[in-house]
């Protein structure tokens, strides 16, 4: 996009907000301009919008838009290309209903996607990810997404990791996506006698049925036993290490501190015990630009994993030497 655009400029945003509001005084108009544009912009916009542009009607010092419809920002070509790329992702069906997706596809039929899914090579992702195109999976996801803010109690049937069939009433609280596993999972509480008492983490691919009980949970929700563990790491700026680290762990709760003297960033990351292996793998992927400082047991986990990898790659060579 051009650096300056008549349509996508700060002036456009300021005028759009003015025309979207009702019963504005000149002081209100100036405040909106100052918030969206530049301090001197009001000197030019106020006389124009209140006069020559004839976009506002005035009555006793109060201004209202003459437009019948609220102005909207048109999509840029880049935004259209991005949207085309997003709806081509199979996960988009979890969030967008079929009619909307069809409508968007038709609207963008002459637009080239910004990128294709085939452009990405995931070398550190498990190959048994969820089937996001499965109709049952899509239905379950949409039910859960709708039920979470409404605090609906659902009867959920699923198969545990130990191949045990479980069916009980649950209060869904949160849906999480694991990039490493390419899976969604549900964090919920089992409901018994109207109380939430036991936390469950259920992989969506293991759910076999969901039934809405028609009941809303009105009790106290226990605190999720989530990010209770922490690990402290130090990241150097070599090979854009700090920037890559911030992007990779953007979804994690963390505290960071940059040391200007050595150009390194110290970060304490909080995580769930269930995600420990995934976190370890993602940290080790940074190689020598990242050092795990504490706790000691996490450092030992890293040492053990690196040792196992070294043994795996060196053992075939040793066998050849013994031939």
PDB file of C-alpha atoms in Angstrom:
ATOM      1  CA  UNK A   1       0.000   0.000   0.000  1.00  0.00           C
ATOM      2  CA  UNK A   2       1.154   3.578  -0.662  1.00  0.00           C
ATOM      3  CA  UNK A   3       2.569   5.505   2.272  1.00  0.00           C
ATOM      4  CA  UNK A   4      -0.091   8.180   1.758  1.00  0.00           C
ATOM      5  CA  UNK A   5      -3.581   7.345   0.546  1.00  0.00           C
ATOM      6  CA  UNK A   6      -6.585   9.619   0.170  1.00  0.00           C
ATOM      7  CA  UNK A   7      -8.825   6.757   1.275  1.00  0.00           C
ATOM      8  CA  UNK A   8      -6.797   5.074   4.021  1.00  0.00           C
ATOM      9  CA  UNK A   9      -5.353   8.202   5.604  1.00  0.00           C
ATOM     10  CA  UNK A  10      -5.766   9.484   9.157  1.00  0.00           C
ATOM     11  CA  UNK A  11      -8.083  12.178   7.796  1.00  0.00           C
ATOM     12  CA  UNK A  12     -10.422   9.529   6.398  1.00  0.00           C
ATOM     13  CA  UNK A  13     -10.554   7.742   9.751  1.00  0.00           C
ATOM     14  CA  UNK A  14     -11.304  10.997  11.565  1.00  0.00           C
ATOM     15  CA  UNK A  15     -14.122  11.987   9.210  1.00  0.00           C
ATOM     16  CA  UNK A  16     -15.525   8.436   9.307  1.00  0.00           C
ATOM     17  CA  UNK A  17     -15.851   8.551  13.095  1.00  0.00           C
ATOM     18  CA  UNK A  18     -17.457  12.016  12.991  1.00  0.00           C
ATOM     19  CA  UNK A  19     -20.057  10.820  10.477  1.00  0.00           C
ATOM     20  CA  UNK A  20     -20.735   7.723  12.613  1.00  0.00           C
ATOM     21  CA  UNK A  21     -21.586   9.718  15.762  1.00  0.00           C
ATOM     22  CA  UNK A  22     -24.712  11.697  16.611  1.00  0.00           C
ATOM     23  CA  UNK A  23     -25.352  15.052  18.327  1.00  0.00           C
ATOM     24  CA  UNK A  24     -21.803  16.384  18.210  1.00  0.00           C
ATOM     25  CA  UNK A  25     -20.656  19.836  19.216  1.00  0.00           C
ATOM     26  CA  UNK A  26     -17.679  21.528  17.530  1.00  0.00           C
ATOM     27  CA  UNK A  27     -15.651  20.631  20.611  1.00  0.00           C
ATOM     28  CA  UNK A  28     -16.571  16.956  20.129  1.00  0.00           C
ATOM     29  CA  UNK A  29     -15.577  17.130  16.448  1.00  0.00           C
ATOM     30  CA  UNK A  30     -12.209  18.674  17.272  1.00  0.00           C
ATOM     31  CA  UNK A  31     -11.619  15.997  19.929  1.00  0.00           C
ATOM     32  CA  UNK A  32     -12.304  13.205  17.397  1.00  0.00           C
ATOM     33  CA  UNK A  33      -9.937  14.807  14.866  1.00  0.00           C
ATOM     34  CA  UNK A  34      -7.159  15.212  17.425  1.00  0.00           C
ATOM     35  CA  UNK A  35      -7.562  11.570  18.474  1.00  0.00           C
ATOM     36  CA  UNK A  36      -7.438  10.168  14.929  1.00  0.00           C
ATOM     37  CA  UNK A  37      -5.305  12.639  12.994  1.00  0.00           C
ATOM     38  CA  UNK A  38      -2.882  15.438  13.852  1.00  0.00           C
ATOM     39  CA  UNK A  39      -3.149  18.443  16.139  1.00  0.00           C
ATOM     40  CA  UNK A  40      -3.316  20.944  13.257  1.00  0.00           C
ATOM     41  CA  UNK A  41      -5.783  18.844  11.228  1.00  0.00           C
ATOM     42  CA  UNK A  42      -8.812  20.450  12.901  1.00  0.00           C
ATOM     43  CA  UNK A  43      -7.863  23.791  11.316  1.00  0.00           C
ATOM     44  CA  UNK A  44      -8.642  22.300   7.899  1.00  0.00           C
ATOM     45  CA  UNK A  45     -11.231  19.587   8.562  1.00  0.00           C
ATOM     46  CA  UNK A  46     -13.647  21.468  10.852  1.00  0.00           C
ATOM     47  CA  UNK A  47     -14.455  24.312   8.398  1.00  0.00           C
ATOM     48  CA  UNK A  48     -14.734  21.841   5.533  1.00  0.00           C
ATOM     49  CA  UNK A  49     -16.908  19.178   7.177  1.00  0.00           C
ATOM     50  CA  UNK A  50     -19.146  21.762   8.834  1.00  0.00           C
ATOM     51  CA  UNK A  51     -19.360  23.869   5.671  1.00  0.00           C
ATOM     52  CA  UNK A  52     -18.251  23.219   2.095  1.00  0.00           C
ATOM     53  CA  UNK A  53     -18.420  19.411   2.207  1.00  0.00           C
ATOM     54  CA  UNK A  54     -22.061  19.607   3.365  1.00  0.00           C
ATOM     55  CA  UNK A  55     -21.796  16.301   5.217  1.00  0.00           C
ATOM     56  CA  UNK A  56     -23.252  17.580   8.499  1.00  0.00           C
ATOM     57  CA  UNK A  57     -26.493  19.318   9.386  1.00  0.00           C
ATOM     58  CA  UNK A  58     -26.362  21.926  12.169  1.00  0.00           C
ATOM     59  CA  UNK A  59     -29.057  22.864  14.688  1.00  0.00           C
ATOM     60  CA  UNK A  60     -28.238  25.191  17.608  1.00  0.00           C
ATOM     61  CA  UNK A  61     -24.580  24.253  17.520  1.00  0.00           C
ATOM     62  CA  UNK A  62     -25.253  20.496  17.395  1.00  0.00           C
ATOM     63  CA  UNK A  63     -24.087  18.566  14.312  1.00  0.00           C
ATOM     64  CA  UNK A  64     -25.407  15.317  12.799  1.00  0.00           C
ATOM     65  CA  UNK A  65     -24.469  13.347   9.708  1.00  0.00           C
ATOM     66  CA  UNK A  66     -26.551  13.794   6.554  1.00  0.00           C
ATOM     67  CA  UNK A  67     -25.608  10.304   5.364  1.00  0.00           C
ATOM     68  CA  UNK A  68     -28.235   7.548   5.397  1.00  0.00           C
ATOM     69  CA  UNK A  69     -25.648   4.804   5.986  1.00  0.00           C
ATOM     70  CA  UNK A  70     -22.616   4.672   8.240  1.00  0.00           C
ATOM     71  CA  UNK A  71     -19.411   5.024   6.156  1.00  0.00           C
ATOM     72  CA  UNK A  72     -17.224   1.946   6.011  1.00  0.00           C
ATOM     73  CA  UNK A  73     -13.602   1.363   5.117  1.00  0.00           C
ATOM     74  CA  UNK A  74     -13.148  -0.505   1.797  1.00  0.00           C
ATOM     75  CA  UNK A  75     -10.784  -3.460   1.739  1.00  0.00           C
ATOM     76  CA  UNK A  76      -7.359  -2.985   0.229  1.00  0.00           C
ATOM     77  CA  UNK A  77      -6.128  -5.430  -2.396  1.00  0.00           C
ATOM     78  CA  UNK A  78      -3.684  -6.856   0.175  1.00  0.00           C
ATOM     79  CA  UNK A  79      -6.520  -7.396   2.668  1.00  0.00           C
ATOM     80  CA  UNK A  80      -8.540  -9.207  -0.006  1.00  0.00           C
ATOM     81  CA  UNK A  81      -5.564 -11.433  -0.814  1.00  0.00           C
ATOM     82  CA  UNK A  82      -5.058 -12.180   2.888  1.00  0.00           C
ATOM     83  CA  UNK A  83      -8.748 -13.041   3.328  1.00  0.00           C
ATOM     84  CA  UNK A  84      -8.620 -15.332   0.299  1.00  0.00           C
ATOM     85  CA  UNK A  85      -5.649 -17.132   1.850  1.00  0.00           C
ATOM     86  CA  UNK A  86      -7.357 -17.456   5.253  1.00  0.00           C
ATOM     87  CA  UNK A  87     -10.562 -19.050   3.954  1.00  0.00           C
ATOM     88  CA  UNK A  88      -8.483 -21.588   2.020  1.00  0.00           C
ATOM     89  CA  UNK A  89      -7.233 -22.913   5.378  1.00  0.00           C
ATOM     90  CA  UNK A  90      -9.324 -25.904   6.484  1.00  0.00           C
ATOM     91  CA  UNK A  91      -9.481 -24.464  10.025  1.00  0.00           C
ATOM     92  CA  UNK A  92     -11.512 -21.499   8.769  1.00  0.00           C
ATOM     93  CA  UNK A  93     -14.618 -23.719   8.578  1.00  0.00           C
ATOM     94  CA  UNK A  94     -14.527 -23.991  12.362  1.00  0.00           C
ATOM     95  CA  UNK A  95     -15.169 -20.258  12.705  1.00  0.00           C
ATOM     96  CA  UNK A  96     -17.121 -19.360   9.539  1.00  0.00           C
ATOM     97  CA  UNK A  97     -20.397 -20.980   8.539  1.00  0.00           C
ATOM     98  CA  UNK A  98     -20.702 -22.526   5.078  1.00  0.00           C
ATOM     99  CA  UNK A  99     -22.922 -19.797   3.584  1.00  0.00           C
ATOM    100  CA  UNK A 100     -20.581 -17.003   4.728  1.00  0.00           C
ATOM    101  CA  UNK A 101     -17.549 -18.868   3.431  1.00  0.00           C
ATOM    102  CA  UNK A 102     -19.266 -19.425   0.076  1.00  0.00           C
ATOM    103  CA  UNK A 103     -20.202 -15.739  -0.098  1.00  0.00           C
ATOM    104  CA  UNK A 104     -16.622 -14.636   0.639  1.00  0.00           C
ATOM    105  CA  UNK A 105     -15.238 -17.099  -1.919  1.00  0.00           C
ATOM    106  CA  UNK A 106     -17.587 -15.760  -4.568  1.00  0.00           C
ATOM    107  CA  UNK A 107     -16.716 -12.165  -3.699  1.00  0.00           C
ATOM    108  CA  UNK A 108     -12.999 -12.944  -4.014  1.00  0.00           C
ATOM    109  CA  UNK A 109     -13.163 -15.280  -6.998  1.00  0.00           C
ATOM    110  CA  UNK A 110     -10.929 -12.976  -9.078  1.00  0.00           C
ATOM    111  CA  UNK A 111      -8.444 -12.349  -6.240  1.00  0.00           C
ATOM    112  CA  UNK A 112      -5.166 -14.231  -5.945  1.00  0.00           C
ATOM    113  CA  UNK A 113      -4.455 -15.470  -2.396  1.00  0.00           C
ATOM    114  CA  UNK A 114      -1.627 -13.755  -0.533  1.00  0.00           C
ATOM    115  CA  UNK A 115      -0.168 -17.205   0.170  1.00  0.00           C
ATOM    116  CA  UNK A 116      -1.081 -20.867  -0.190  1.00  0.00           C
ATOM    117  CA  UNK A 117      -1.000 -23.536   2.478  1.00  0.00           C
ATOM    118  CA  UNK A 118       1.484 -25.437   0.308  1.00  0.00           C
ATOM    119  CA  UNK A 119       3.954 -22.577   0.759  1.00  0.00           C
ATOM    120  CA  UNK A 120       4.613 -23.652   4.353  1.00  0.00           C
ATOM    121  CA  UNK A 121       6.810 -26.560   5.380  1.00  0.00           C
ATOM    122  CA  UNK A 122       6.338 -27.577   9.013  1.00  0.00           C
ATOM    123  CA  UNK A 123       9.442 -29.536   9.944  1.00  0.00           C
ATOM    124  CA  UNK A 124       8.691 -29.570  13.695  1.00  0.00           C
ATOM    125  CA  UNK A 125       5.001 -30.487  13.675  1.00  0.00           C
ATOM    126  CA  UNK A 126       3.493 -33.897  14.401  1.00  0.00           C
ATOM    127  CA  UNK A 127       1.894 -35.524  11.359  1.00  0.00           C
ATOM    128  CA  UNK A 128      -1.254 -36.799  13.120  1.00  0.00           C
ATOM    129  CA  UNK A 129      -3.040 -33.458  13.419  1.00  0.00           C
ATOM    130  CA  UNK A 130      -6.810 -33.114  13.679  1.00  0.00           C
ATOM    131  CA  UNK A 131      -9.044 -33.553  10.640  1.00  0.00           C
ATOM    132  CA  UNK A 132     -10.501 -30.038  10.474  1.00  0.00           C
ATOM    133  CA  UNK A 133     -12.690 -30.938   7.485  1.00  0.00           C
ATOM    134  CA  UNK A 134     -14.566 -33.655   9.389  1.00  0.00           C
ATOM    135  CA  UNK A 135     -18.264 -32.581   9.604  1.00  0.00           C
ATOM    136  CA  UNK A 136     -18.644 -33.927  13.163  1.00  0.00           C
ATOM    137  CA  UNK A 137     -15.467 -32.142  14.281  1.00  0.00           C
ATOM    138  CA  UNK A 138     -16.721 -28.861  12.794  1.00  0.00           C
ATOM    139  CA  UNK A 139     -20.128 -29.280  14.461  1.00  0.00           C
ATOM    140  CA  UNK A 140     -18.603 -30.047  17.875  1.00  0.00           C
ATOM    141  CA  UNK A 141     -16.234 -27.075  17.625  1.00  0.00           C
ATOM    142  CA  UNK A 142     -19.042 -24.665  16.764  1.00  0.00           C
ATOM    143  CA  UNK A 143     -21.215 -25.957  19.616  1.00  0.00           C
ATOM    144  CA  UNK A 144     -18.372 -25.507  22.096  1.00  0.00           C
ATOM    145  CA  UNK A 145     -17.467 -22.050  20.775  1.00  0.00           C
ATOM    146  CA  UNK A 146     -21.073 -20.921  21.218  1.00  0.00           C
ATOM    147  CA  UNK A 147     -21.508 -22.574  24.623  1.00  0.00           C
ATOM    148  CA  UNK A 148     -18.390 -21.151  26.319  1.00  0.00           C
ATOM    149  CA  UNK A 149     -19.547 -17.498  26.651  1.00  0.00           C
ATOM    150  CA  UNK A 150     -23.089 -18.642  27.478  1.00  0.00           C
ATOM    151  CA  UNK A 151     -21.814 -20.963  30.262  1.00  0.00           C
ATOM    152  CA  UNK A 152     -23.920 -23.831  28.947  1.00  0.00           C
ATOM    153  CA  UNK A 153     -23.661 -27.257  30.569  1.00  0.00           C
ATOM    154  CA  UNK A 154     -23.029 -29.913  27.927  1.00  0.00           C
ATOM    155  CA  UNK A 155     -23.132 -33.682  28.018  1.00  0.00           C
ATOM    156  CA  UNK A 156     -19.908 -34.736  26.305  1.00  0.00           C
ATOM    157  CA  UNK A 157     -18.926 -38.263  25.278  1.00  0.00           C
ATOM    158  CA  UNK A 158     -15.286 -38.945  24.430  1.00  0.00           C
ATOM    159  CA  UNK A 159     -12.590 -41.593  24.418  1.00  0.00           C
ATOM    160  CA  UNK A 160      -9.694 -41.007  26.808  1.00  0.00           C
ATOM    161  CA  UNK A 161      -6.012 -41.472  25.956  1.00  0.00           C
ATOM    162  CA  UNK A 162      -6.266 -44.854  27.702  1.00  0.00           C
ATOM    163  CA  UNK A 163      -9.114 -45.843  25.349  1.00  0.00           C
ATOM    164  CA  UNK A 164     -11.708 -45.506  28.102  1.00  0.00           C
ATOM    165  CA  UNK A 165     -15.172 -44.279  27.057  1.00  0.00           C
ATOM    166  CA  UNK A 166     -16.393 -41.369  29.212  1.00  0.00           C
ATOM    167  CA  UNK A 167     -19.735 -39.599  29.164  1.00  0.00           C
ATOM    168  CA  UNK A 168     -20.526 -36.857  31.661  1.00  0.00           C
ATOM    169  CA  UNK A 169     -21.761 -33.310  32.067  1.00  0.00           C
ATOM    170  CA  UNK A 170     -19.134 -30.613  31.581  1.00  0.00           C
ATOM    171  CA  UNK A 171     -18.848 -26.844  31.649  1.00  0.00           C
ATOM    172  CA  UNK A 172     -16.637 -25.810  28.676  1.00  0.00           C
ATOM    173  CA  UNK A 173     -14.339 -22.920  29.560  1.00  0.00           C
ATOM    174  CA  UNK A 174     -11.661 -22.584  26.907  1.00  0.00           C
ATOM    175  CA  UNK A 175     -10.563 -23.877  23.502  1.00  0.00           C
ATOM    176  CA  UNK A 176      -6.808 -24.101  22.899  1.00  0.00           C
ATOM    177  CA  UNK A 177      -4.850 -24.784  19.725  1.00  0.00           C
ATOM    178  CA  UNK A 178      -1.448 -26.479  19.753  1.00  0.00           C
ATOM    179  CA  UNK A 179       0.677 -25.524  16.705  1.00  0.00           C
ATOM    180  CA  UNK A 180       3.119 -28.311  17.531  1.00  0.00           C
ATOM    181  CA  UNK A 181       0.427 -31.013  17.547  1.00  0.00           C
ATOM    182  CA  UNK A 182      -1.914 -29.261  15.089  1.00  0.00           C
ATOM    183  CA  UNK A 183      -4.800 -30.068  17.422  1.00  0.00           C
ATOM    184  CA  UNK A 184      -7.537 -28.270  19.342  1.00  0.00           C
ATOM    185  CA  UNK A 185      -8.358 -29.238  22.901  1.00  0.00           C
ATOM    186  CA  UNK A 186     -11.090 -28.277  25.312  1.00  0.00           C
ATOM    187  CA  UNK A 187     -10.470 -27.163  28.882  1.00  0.00           C
ATOM    188  CA  UNK A 188     -13.570 -27.817  30.959  1.00  0.00           C
ATOM    189  CA  UNK A 189     -14.882 -28.767  34.395  1.00  0.00           C
ATOM    190  CA  UNK A 190     -16.944 -31.808  35.239  1.00  0.00           C
ATOM    191  CA  UNK A 191     -20.320 -30.846  36.697  1.00  0.00           C
ATOM    192  CA  UNK A 192     -21.906 -32.850  39.504  1.00  0.00           C
ATOM    193  CA  UNK A 193     -24.864 -31.789  41.632  1.00  0.00           C
ATOM    194  CA  UNK A 194     -24.714 -28.314  40.118  1.00  0.00           C
ATOM    195  CA  UNK A 195     -21.047 -27.769  41.060  1.00  0.00           C
ATOM    196  CA  UNK A 196     -17.843 -27.644  38.994  1.00  0.00           C
ATOM    197  CA  UNK A 197     -15.293 -29.808  40.776  1.00  0.00           C
ATOM    198  CA  UNK A 198     -12.769 -31.485  38.448  1.00  0.00           C
ATOM    199  CA  UNK A 199     -10.823 -30.047  35.526  1.00  0.00           C
ATOM    200  CA  UNK A 200     -10.534 -31.998  32.277  1.00  0.00           C
ATOM    201  CA  UNK A 201      -8.499 -31.394  29.120  1.00  0.00           C
ATOM    202  CA  UNK A 202     -10.139 -33.153  26.168  1.00  0.00           C
ATOM    203  CA  UNK A 203      -8.719 -33.428  22.647  1.00  0.00           C
ATOM    204  CA  UNK A 204     -11.518 -32.472  20.278  1.00  0.00           C
ATOM    205  CA  UNK A 205     -10.659 -35.356  17.955  1.00  0.00           C
ATOM    206  CA  UNK A 206     -11.575 -37.768  20.785  1.00  0.00           C
ATOM    207  CA  UNK A 207     -15.092 -36.362  21.244  1.00  0.00           C
ATOM    208  CA  UNK A 208     -17.800 -38.667  19.860  1.00  0.00           C
ATOM    209  CA  UNK A 209     -20.961 -36.792  20.857  1.00  0.00           C
ATOM    210  CA  UNK A 210     -22.147 -33.531  22.433  1.00  0.00           C
ATOM    211  CA  UNK A 211     -25.617 -32.893  23.809  1.00  0.00           C
ATOM    212  CA  UNK A 212     -26.874 -29.566  25.122  1.00  0.00           C
ATOM    213  CA  UNK A 213     -28.547 -30.109  28.496  1.00  0.00           C
ATOM    214  CA  UNK A 214     -30.387 -26.797  28.194  1.00  0.00           C
ATOM    215  CA  UNK A 215     -28.976 -25.699  31.552  1.00  0.00           C
ATOM    216  CA  UNK A 216     -26.834 -22.645  32.318  1.00  0.00           C
ATOM    217  CA  UNK A 217     -24.150 -22.828  35.000  1.00  0.00           C
ATOM    218  CA  UNK A 218     -24.666 -20.202  37.713  1.00  0.00           C
ATOM    219  CA  UNK A 219     -22.258 -21.467  40.363  1.00  0.00           C
ATOM    220  CA  UNK A 220     -18.667 -20.582  41.181  1.00  0.00           C
ATOM    221  CA  UNK A 221     -16.115 -21.560  38.556  1.00  0.00           C
ATOM    222  CA  UNK A 222     -12.847 -22.868  40.048  1.00  0.00           C
ATOM    223  CA  UNK A 223      -9.609 -21.356  38.814  1.00  0.00           C
ATOM    224  CA  UNK A 224      -8.175 -23.217  35.835  1.00  0.00           C
ATOM    225  CA  UNK A 225      -5.108 -25.214  36.782  1.00  0.00           C
ATOM    226  CA  UNK A 226      -3.216 -23.843  33.822  1.00  0.00           C
ATOM    227  CA  UNK A 227      -0.016 -21.842  33.722  1.00  0.00           C
ATOM    228  CA  UNK A 228       1.359 -22.861  37.101  1.00  0.00           C
ATOM    229  CA  UNK A 229       4.920 -23.703  35.997  1.00  0.00           C
ATOM    230  CA  UNK A 230       7.586 -21.278  34.811  1.00  0.00           C
ATOM    231  CA  UNK A 231      10.931 -21.419  33.037  1.00  0.00           C
ATOM    232  CA  UNK A 232      13.517 -18.638  32.738  1.00  0.00           C
ATOM    233  CA  UNK A 233      15.454 -18.271  29.475  1.00  0.00           C
ATOM    234  CA  UNK A 234      18.012 -15.850  28.025  1.00  0.00           C
ATOM    235  CA  UNK A 235      17.839 -14.974  24.325  1.00  0.00           C
ATOM    236  CA  UNK A 236      20.554 -13.230  22.325  1.00  0.00           C
ATOM    237  CA  UNK A 237      19.930 -10.854  19.413  1.00  0.00           C
ATOM    238  CA  UNK A 238      22.060 -12.981  17.096  1.00  0.00           C
ATOM    239  CA  UNK A 239      20.181 -13.986  13.909  1.00  0.00           C
ATOM    240  CA  UNK A 240      17.148 -11.917  15.025  1.00  0.00           C
ATOM    241  CA  UNK A 241      16.806 -14.285  17.971  1.00  0.00           C
ATOM    242  CA  UNK A 242      14.856 -11.918  20.210  1.00  0.00           C
ATOM    243  CA  UNK A 243      12.385 -10.961  17.509  1.00  0.00           C
ATOM    244  CA  UNK A 244      11.835 -14.608  16.542  1.00  0.00           C
ATOM    245  CA  UNK A 245      11.409 -15.550  20.201  1.00  0.00           C
ATOM    246  CA  UNK A 246       8.755 -12.864  20.772  1.00  0.00           C
ATOM    247  CA  UNK A 247       6.797 -14.050  17.742  1.00  0.00           C
ATOM    248  CA  UNK A 248       7.104 -17.741  18.618  1.00  0.00           C
ATOM    249  CA  UNK A 249       5.921 -17.275  22.211  1.00  0.00           C
ATOM    250  CA  UNK A 250       3.462 -14.426  21.663  1.00  0.00           C
ATOM    251  CA  UNK A 251       0.643 -16.558  23.069  1.00  0.00           C
ATOM    252  CA  UNK A 252       2.424 -17.353  26.342  1.00  0.00           C
ATOM    253  CA  UNK A 253       2.142 -15.403  29.576  1.00  0.00           C
ATOM    254  CA  UNK A 254       5.624 -14.022  30.250  1.00  0.00           C
ATOM    255  CA  UNK A 255       7.750 -11.246  31.725  1.00  0.00           C
ATOM    256  CA  UNK A 256      10.676  -9.994  29.634  1.00  0.00           C
ATOM    257  CA  UNK A 257      13.609  -7.730  30.397  1.00  0.00           C
ATOM    258  CA  UNK A 258      16.168  -6.443  27.902  1.00  0.00           C
ATOM    259  CA  UNK A 259      19.777  -5.929  28.973  1.00  0.00           C
ATOM    260  CA  UNK A 260      21.256  -3.091  26.912  1.00  0.00           C
ATOM    261  CA  UNK A 261      24.801  -3.904  28.026  1.00  0.00           C
ATOM    262  CA  UNK A 262      24.964  -7.398  26.539  1.00  0.00           C
ATOM    263  CA  UNK A 263      22.093  -7.070  24.068  1.00  0.00           C
ATOM    264  CA  UNK A 264      20.282 -10.082  25.521  1.00  0.00           C
ATOM    265  CA  UNK A 265      16.680 -10.563  26.641  1.00  0.00           C
ATOM    266  CA  UNK A 266      15.713 -12.486  29.768  1.00  0.00           C
ATOM    267  CA  UNK A 267      12.212 -13.954  29.812  1.00  0.00           C
ATOM    268  CA  UNK A 268      10.214 -15.906  32.368  1.00  0.00           C
ATOM    269  CA  UNK A 269       7.502 -17.977  30.683  1.00  0.00           C
ATOM    270  CA  UNK A 270       4.511 -19.514  32.457  1.00  0.00           C
ATOM    271  CA  UNK A 271       3.073 -22.725  31.057  1.00  0.00           C
ATOM    272  CA  UNK A 272       0.836 -25.664  31.842  1.00  0.00           C
ATOM    273  CA  UNK A 273       2.513 -28.888  32.955  1.00  0.00           C
ATOM    274  CA  UNK A 274       0.652 -30.671  30.154  1.00  0.00           C
ATOM    275  CA  UNK A 275       2.498 -28.478  27.616  1.00  0.00           C
ATOM    276  CA  UNK A 276       5.962 -29.049  29.046  1.00  0.00           C
ATOM    277  CA  UNK A 277       7.284 -31.294  26.266  1.00  0.00           C
ATOM    278  CA  UNK A 278       5.938 -29.001  23.544  1.00  0.00           C
ATOM    279  CA  UNK A 279       7.485 -25.948  25.217  1.00  0.00           C
ATOM    280  CA  UNK A 280      10.833 -27.742  25.578  1.00  0.00           C
ATOM    281  CA  UNK A 281      10.915 -28.657  21.883  1.00  0.00           C
ATOM    282  CA  UNK A 282      10.067 -25.087  20.845  1.00  0.00           C
ATOM    283  CA  UNK A 283      12.792 -23.652  23.091  1.00  0.00           C
ATOM    284  CA  UNK A 284      15.411 -26.082  21.811  1.00  0.00           C
ATOM    285  CA  UNK A 285      14.550 -25.137  18.217  1.00  0.00           C
ATOM    286  CA  UNK A 286      16.307 -21.795  18.811  1.00  0.00           C
ATOM    287  CA  UNK A 287      19.660 -23.528  19.190  1.00  0.00           C
ATOM    288  CA  UNK A 288      22.575 -21.525  20.566  1.00  0.00           C
ATOM    289  CA  UNK A 289      20.752 -18.151  20.589  1.00  0.00           C
ATOM    290  CA  UNK A 290      18.706 -19.316  23.599  1.00  0.00           C
ATOM    291  CA  UNK A 291      19.869 -20.603  26.980  1.00  0.00           C
ATOM    292  CA  UNK A 292      17.570 -22.164  29.559  1.00  0.00           C
ATOM    293  CA  UNK A 293      18.598 -20.608  32.880  1.00  0.00           C
ATOM    294  CA  UNK A 294      16.203 -22.212  35.384  1.00  0.00           C
ATOM    295  CA  UNK A 295      14.757 -24.282  36.947  1.00  0.00           C
ATOM    296  CA  UNK A 296      17.462 -26.924  37.082  1.00  0.00           C
ATOM    297  CA  UNK A 297      15.105 -29.830  36.384  1.00  0.00           C
ATOM    298  CA  UNK A 298      14.017 -28.140  33.117  1.00  0.00           C
ATOM    299  CA  UNK A 299      17.688 -27.704  32.170  1.00  0.00           C
ATOM    300  CA  UNK A 300      18.134 -31.423  32.833  1.00  0.00           C
ATOM    301  CA  UNK A 301      15.172 -32.201  30.567  1.00  0.00           C
ATOM    302  CA  UNK A 302      16.871 -30.192  27.823  1.00  0.00           C
ATOM    303  CA  UNK A 303      20.214 -31.953  28.390  1.00  0.00           C
ATOM    304  CA  UNK A 304      18.551 -35.370  28.234  1.00  0.00           C
ATOM    305  CA  UNK A 305      16.672 -34.560  25.039  1.00  0.00           C
ATOM    306  CA  UNK A 306      19.806 -33.210  23.332  1.00  0.00           C
ATOM    307  CA  UNK A 307      21.773 -36.283  24.462  1.00  0.00           C
ATOM    308  CA  UNK A 308      19.095 -38.607  23.036  1.00  0.00           C
ATOM    309  CA  UNK A 309      19.181 -36.737  19.734  1.00  0.00           C
ATOM    310  CA  UNK A 310      22.975 -36.974  19.596  1.00  0.00           C
ATOM    311  CA  UNK A 311      22.826 -40.691  20.363  1.00  0.00           C
ATOM    312  CA  UNK A 312      20.224 -41.162  17.636  1.00  0.00           C
ATOM    313  CA  UNK A 313      22.325 -39.464  14.968  1.00  0.00           C
ATOM    314  CA  UNK A 314      25.711 -40.895  16.000  1.00  0.00           C
ATOM    315  CA  UNK A 315      24.726 -44.522  16.586  1.00  0.00           C
ATOM    316  CA  UNK A 316      24.409 -45.437  12.859  1.00  0.00           C
ATOM    317  CA  UNK A 317      27.932 -44.108  12.255  1.00  0.00           C
ATOM    318  CA  UNK A 318      29.277 -46.116  15.195  1.00  0.00           C
ATOM    319  CA  UNK A 319      27.613 -49.236  13.809  1.00  0.00           C
ATOM    320  CA  UNK A 320      29.239 -48.651  10.428  1.00  0.00           C
ATOM    321  CA  UNK A 321      32.642 -48.280  12.051  1.00  0.00           C
ATOM    322  CA  UNK A 322      32.167 -51.597  13.812  1.00  0.00           C
ATOM    323  CA  UNK A 323      31.465 -53.419  10.562  1.00  0.00           C
TER     324      UNK A 323
END
